Amino acid sequence: MKLKSLPPGVPFLVRHLLIVSAPPFAVYSICRILHARDVILPTWFWVIAAVLSGPLIYTVHVWLKFRRFRLRAAALGATLPPDLVGKEFGNKDVLRGIIEAFTVGYPSDMFDIGADMCGPLFQYKIFWDVAYGTTDPNVVKTVLATDFANYEKGEMFHDYTDSLFGTGVFNADGDLWKFHRSMSRPFFSRERISHFELFDRHAETALNKIKERVRSNIAFDFQDLISRFTLDSATEFLFGTCVHSLDSSLPYPHGLSPFTSNNEQSPSERFAHAFGMAQRIVSERPRLGWVWPLKEIFKTSTDEHMAVVDAFIEPILQEALRKKEERLKSETAMDEKESQDDETLLDQLVKQTSDRAILHDETLNILLAGRDTTAAALTFGVYLLSQHPAIIKRLREEILEHVGPARRPTYEDIRNMKYLRAFLNETLRLYPPVPFDIRFSINEGILPNPDPQGKPIYIPPKTAISYSIFNMHRDAKHWGPTADQFDPDRFLDERVGKYLVPNPFIFLPFNGGPRICLGQQFAYNEMSFFMIRLLQNFSSISLDLTAQPPDTLPPAEWKEAPGRKGKEQIFPKSHFTLYAHGGLWVKMEEVDPIA
């Protein structure tokens, strides 16, 4: 378990108080030196000088910084991107708009504002700290692939996320990232990611839960159920220990609470809630800019939730390390004691290190990838099916053709089901599980200008560049005039060659470049397997908005918005991953066994 440290606000305040006090102290020192030499100036002069010294020096510093950026851009034959300028001091209104878009807005709102005013690549300054934002795939390609060596998660991102991710693979850079990557890569072979027996056991439990609700004619929260399925599958696959979150009773719709319900949460439910809250807190920090520690002066906001997460993870780590110690004492190698078929990812990691911090952080990072992203994709996939019954019919036809009404699918079955893959891709396009990401430049660099007639764009060293996969996936410039429509055929017809093949970076549900997700094929297999099992058993899906908590429905003003925002029946929100605010409450109809 991690050692507690000072709340981030404390060192932030100490550091900035020292910086702020330095100029007045310098003025005071000059006053004393002059006074010793009998140079006497009025007291009011020194008071004004002390008060104005800090703002004056900071103003000069900011002016020189921006001047240096302009000169370096010119020297490299480049230019700076358009500036998103607010109306208030320090662009306070821009910061407020970012926070409002995150808390009560649609996921695309944060980047729509910048793109509408400045284009697909822009800069914005929150209290004179420069950051870039983009929705341009060629810029993203430069950051993630062609100039990969010049971009990292960065020290500031580590500050944002260290209390959640520690030194795990999501947070790591350079040699540490390579180390984490090399530890995990061998485990994601075809043989391991195709262990469908594991999926089948947990899917059977989930389907039985659905059938109970269907036969009672009571809506259920699919997002909650699928998060349990992915948690149980991920913990067994990664650690060899299933948490059995599906054994707990499902929540009931808004306003319906049976007498038999038990409000006490199970350990797995407490873990899931705490993990989600920690993600939300950490994801809010970058949106506040460099002043975020001021919200966490008296305590680190994630501590309470991470205590629950750590209590969940620690016994699993202890057991893995205990087994390793027993093997070492008996001088039995792991490879001799256990066949590779029985070896888990945690066994693989423990082979390479006994460092508890590394094991803790890496397992938590991979658990996030294995649970939350897949759950998000399946949640929004079912949401889309509830709006498109014709797609359900077509998927069922393909399932019955390749697998039949009851058989468990194989790896080859899934490979041959082209429409199912297209459906999953189209879901990932419209609702990417990780809708936004960020990198920091290491040195100054050059980015392609979205305007082909314009000069290249200069990016200073140590500058944040955020990119929106959510906006990019829905941009008509990259996907054609039907970009905001749900149409799985776009991944099967001539549009593949027209849009996707020329620039694969318009589609990044699993990131891109050297940091592309190691587990993407595992995710496709798990999503495909569950969708097959679901549609073997159920022939229709419908939303039940009456079951939804009223304060989690989309705001009424969204109905006037263009594109998908105006059509949404649920409220998509994000922390690190996309989710349906208030859940996805649905009813399903079982397949008629006679039909």
PDB file of C-alpha atoms in Angstrom, residues 140 144 170 368-369 372-374 376-378 421-437 439 467-474 479 491 500 503-513 515-521 523-524 527 576-578:
ATOM      1  CA  VAL A 140      -2.632  13.409 -33.460  1.00  0.00           C
ATOM      2  CA  LEU A 144       1.381   9.565 -31.184  1.00  0.00           C
ATOM      3  CA  PHE A 170      -0.611   4.539 -18.217  1.00  0.00           C
ATOM      4  CA  LEU A 368      -8.811  -0.182 -15.529  1.00  0.00           C
ATOM      5  CA  ALA A 369      -8.117  -1.115 -19.137  1.00  0.00           C
ATOM      6  CA  ASP A 372     -13.878   0.094 -17.694  1.00  0.00           C
ATOM      7  CA  THR A 373     -13.139   0.421 -21.395  1.00  0.00           C
ATOM      8  CA  THR A 374     -14.868  -2.816 -22.401  1.00  0.00           C
ATOM      9  CA  ALA A 376     -18.164   1.386 -21.769  1.00  0.00           C
ATOM     10  CA  ALA A 377     -18.137  -0.047 -25.301  1.00  0.00           C
ATOM     11  CA  LEU A 378     -20.760  -2.690 -24.518  1.00  0.00           C
ATOM     12  CA  ARG A 421     -16.993  -6.548 -35.996  1.00  0.00           C
ATOM     13  CA  ALA A 422     -18.403  -3.647 -38.029  1.00  0.00           C
ATOM     14  CA  PHE A 423     -21.072  -3.083 -35.362  1.00  0.00           C
ATOM     15  CA  LEU A 424     -18.436  -2.974 -32.627  1.00  0.00           C
ATOM     16  CA  ASN A 425     -16.245  -0.613 -34.646  1.00  0.00           C
ATOM     17  CA  GLU A 426     -19.140   1.718 -35.324  1.00  0.00           C
ATOM     18  CA  THR A 427     -19.991   1.751 -31.610  1.00  0.00           C
ATOM     19  CA  LEU A 428     -16.355   2.518 -30.792  1.00  0.00           C
ATOM     20  CA  ARG A 429     -16.379   5.276 -33.405  1.00  0.00           C
ATOM     21  CA  LEU A 430     -19.425   7.110 -32.045  1.00  0.00           C
ATOM     22  CA  TYR A 431     -18.710   6.405 -28.378  1.00  0.00           C
ATOM     23  CA  PRO A 432     -14.953   5.793 -27.913  1.00  0.00           C
ATOM     24  CA  PRO A 433     -14.362   4.441 -24.389  1.00  0.00           C
ATOM     25  CA  VAL A 434     -11.445   6.854 -23.877  1.00  0.00           C
ATOM     26  CA  PRO A 435     -12.830  10.020 -25.490  1.00  0.00           C
ATOM     27  CA  PHE A 436      -9.917  12.356 -24.724  1.00  0.00           C
ATOM     28  CA  ASP A 437      -6.209  12.086 -24.009  1.00  0.00           C
ATOM     29  CA  ARG A 439       0.509  14.455 -24.074  1.00  0.00           C
ATOM     30  CA  TYR A 467      -6.794  15.666 -28.348  1.00  0.00           C
ATOM     31  CA  SER A 468     -10.419  14.613 -28.655  1.00  0.00           C
ATOM     32  CA  ILE A 469     -10.999  11.207 -30.183  1.00  0.00           C
ATOM     33  CA  PHE A 470     -14.723  11.767 -29.537  1.00  0.00           C
ATOM     34  CA  ASN A 471     -14.849  14.827 -31.824  1.00  0.00           C
ATOM     35  CA  MET A 472     -12.483  13.361 -34.403  1.00  0.00           C
ATOM     36  CA  HIS A 473     -14.601  10.211 -34.781  1.00  0.00           C
ATOM     37  CA  ARG A 474     -17.690  12.295 -35.614  1.00  0.00           C
ATOM     38  CA  TRP A 479     -16.007  10.326 -42.188  1.00  0.00           C
ATOM     39  CA  PHE A 491     -16.777  -0.411 -42.022  1.00  0.00           C
ATOM     40  CA  LEU A 500     -10.169   4.971 -43.272  1.00  0.00           C
ATOM     41  CA  ASN A 503      -5.570   7.853 -42.833  1.00  0.00           C
ATOM     42  CA  PRO A 504      -6.050   5.163 -40.149  1.00  0.00           C
ATOM     43  CA  PHE A 505      -5.573   7.842 -37.480  1.00  0.00           C
ATOM     44  CA  ILE A 506      -9.142   9.022 -37.956  1.00  0.00           C
ATOM     45  CA  PHE A 507     -10.135   5.918 -35.937  1.00  0.00           C
ATOM     46  CA  LEU A 508      -8.370   5.548 -32.582  1.00  0.00           C
ATOM     47  CA  PRO A 509     -10.540   3.621 -30.099  1.00  0.00           C
ATOM     48  CA  PHE A 510      -7.394   1.896 -28.800  1.00  0.00           C
ATOM     49  CA  ASN A 511      -4.963   4.797 -29.174  1.00  0.00           C
ATOM     50  CA  GLY A 512      -2.227   4.610 -31.813  1.00  0.00           C
ATOM     51  CA  GLY A 513       1.496   4.497 -32.394  1.00  0.00           C
ATOM     52  CA  ARG A 515       1.507   3.118 -27.090  1.00  0.00           C
ATOM     53  CA  ILE A 516      -1.397   1.383 -28.834  1.00  0.00           C
ATOM     54  CA  CYS A 517      -3.410  -0.769 -26.422  1.00  0.00           C
ATOM     55  CA  LEU A 518      -1.880  -4.211 -25.903  1.00  0.00           C
ATOM     56  CA  GLY A 519      -5.265  -5.666 -25.006  1.00  0.00           C
ATOM     57  CA  GLN A 520      -7.300  -4.532 -28.000  1.00  0.00           C
ATOM     58  CA  GLN A 521      -7.783  -8.049 -29.386  1.00  0.00           C
ATOM     59  CA  ALA A 523     -11.321  -6.500 -25.797  1.00  0.00           C
ATOM     60  CA  TYR A 524     -12.705  -7.382 -29.251  1.00  0.00           C
ATOM     61  CA  MET A 527     -17.126  -7.783 -26.555  1.00  0.00           C
ATOM     62  CA  PHE A 576     -11.050   8.730 -17.974  1.00  0.00           C
ATOM     63  CA  THR A 577     -13.608   6.559 -19.730  1.00  0.00           C
ATOM     64  CA  LEU A 578     -17.032   7.256 -21.174  1.00  0.00           C
TER      65      LEU A 578
END
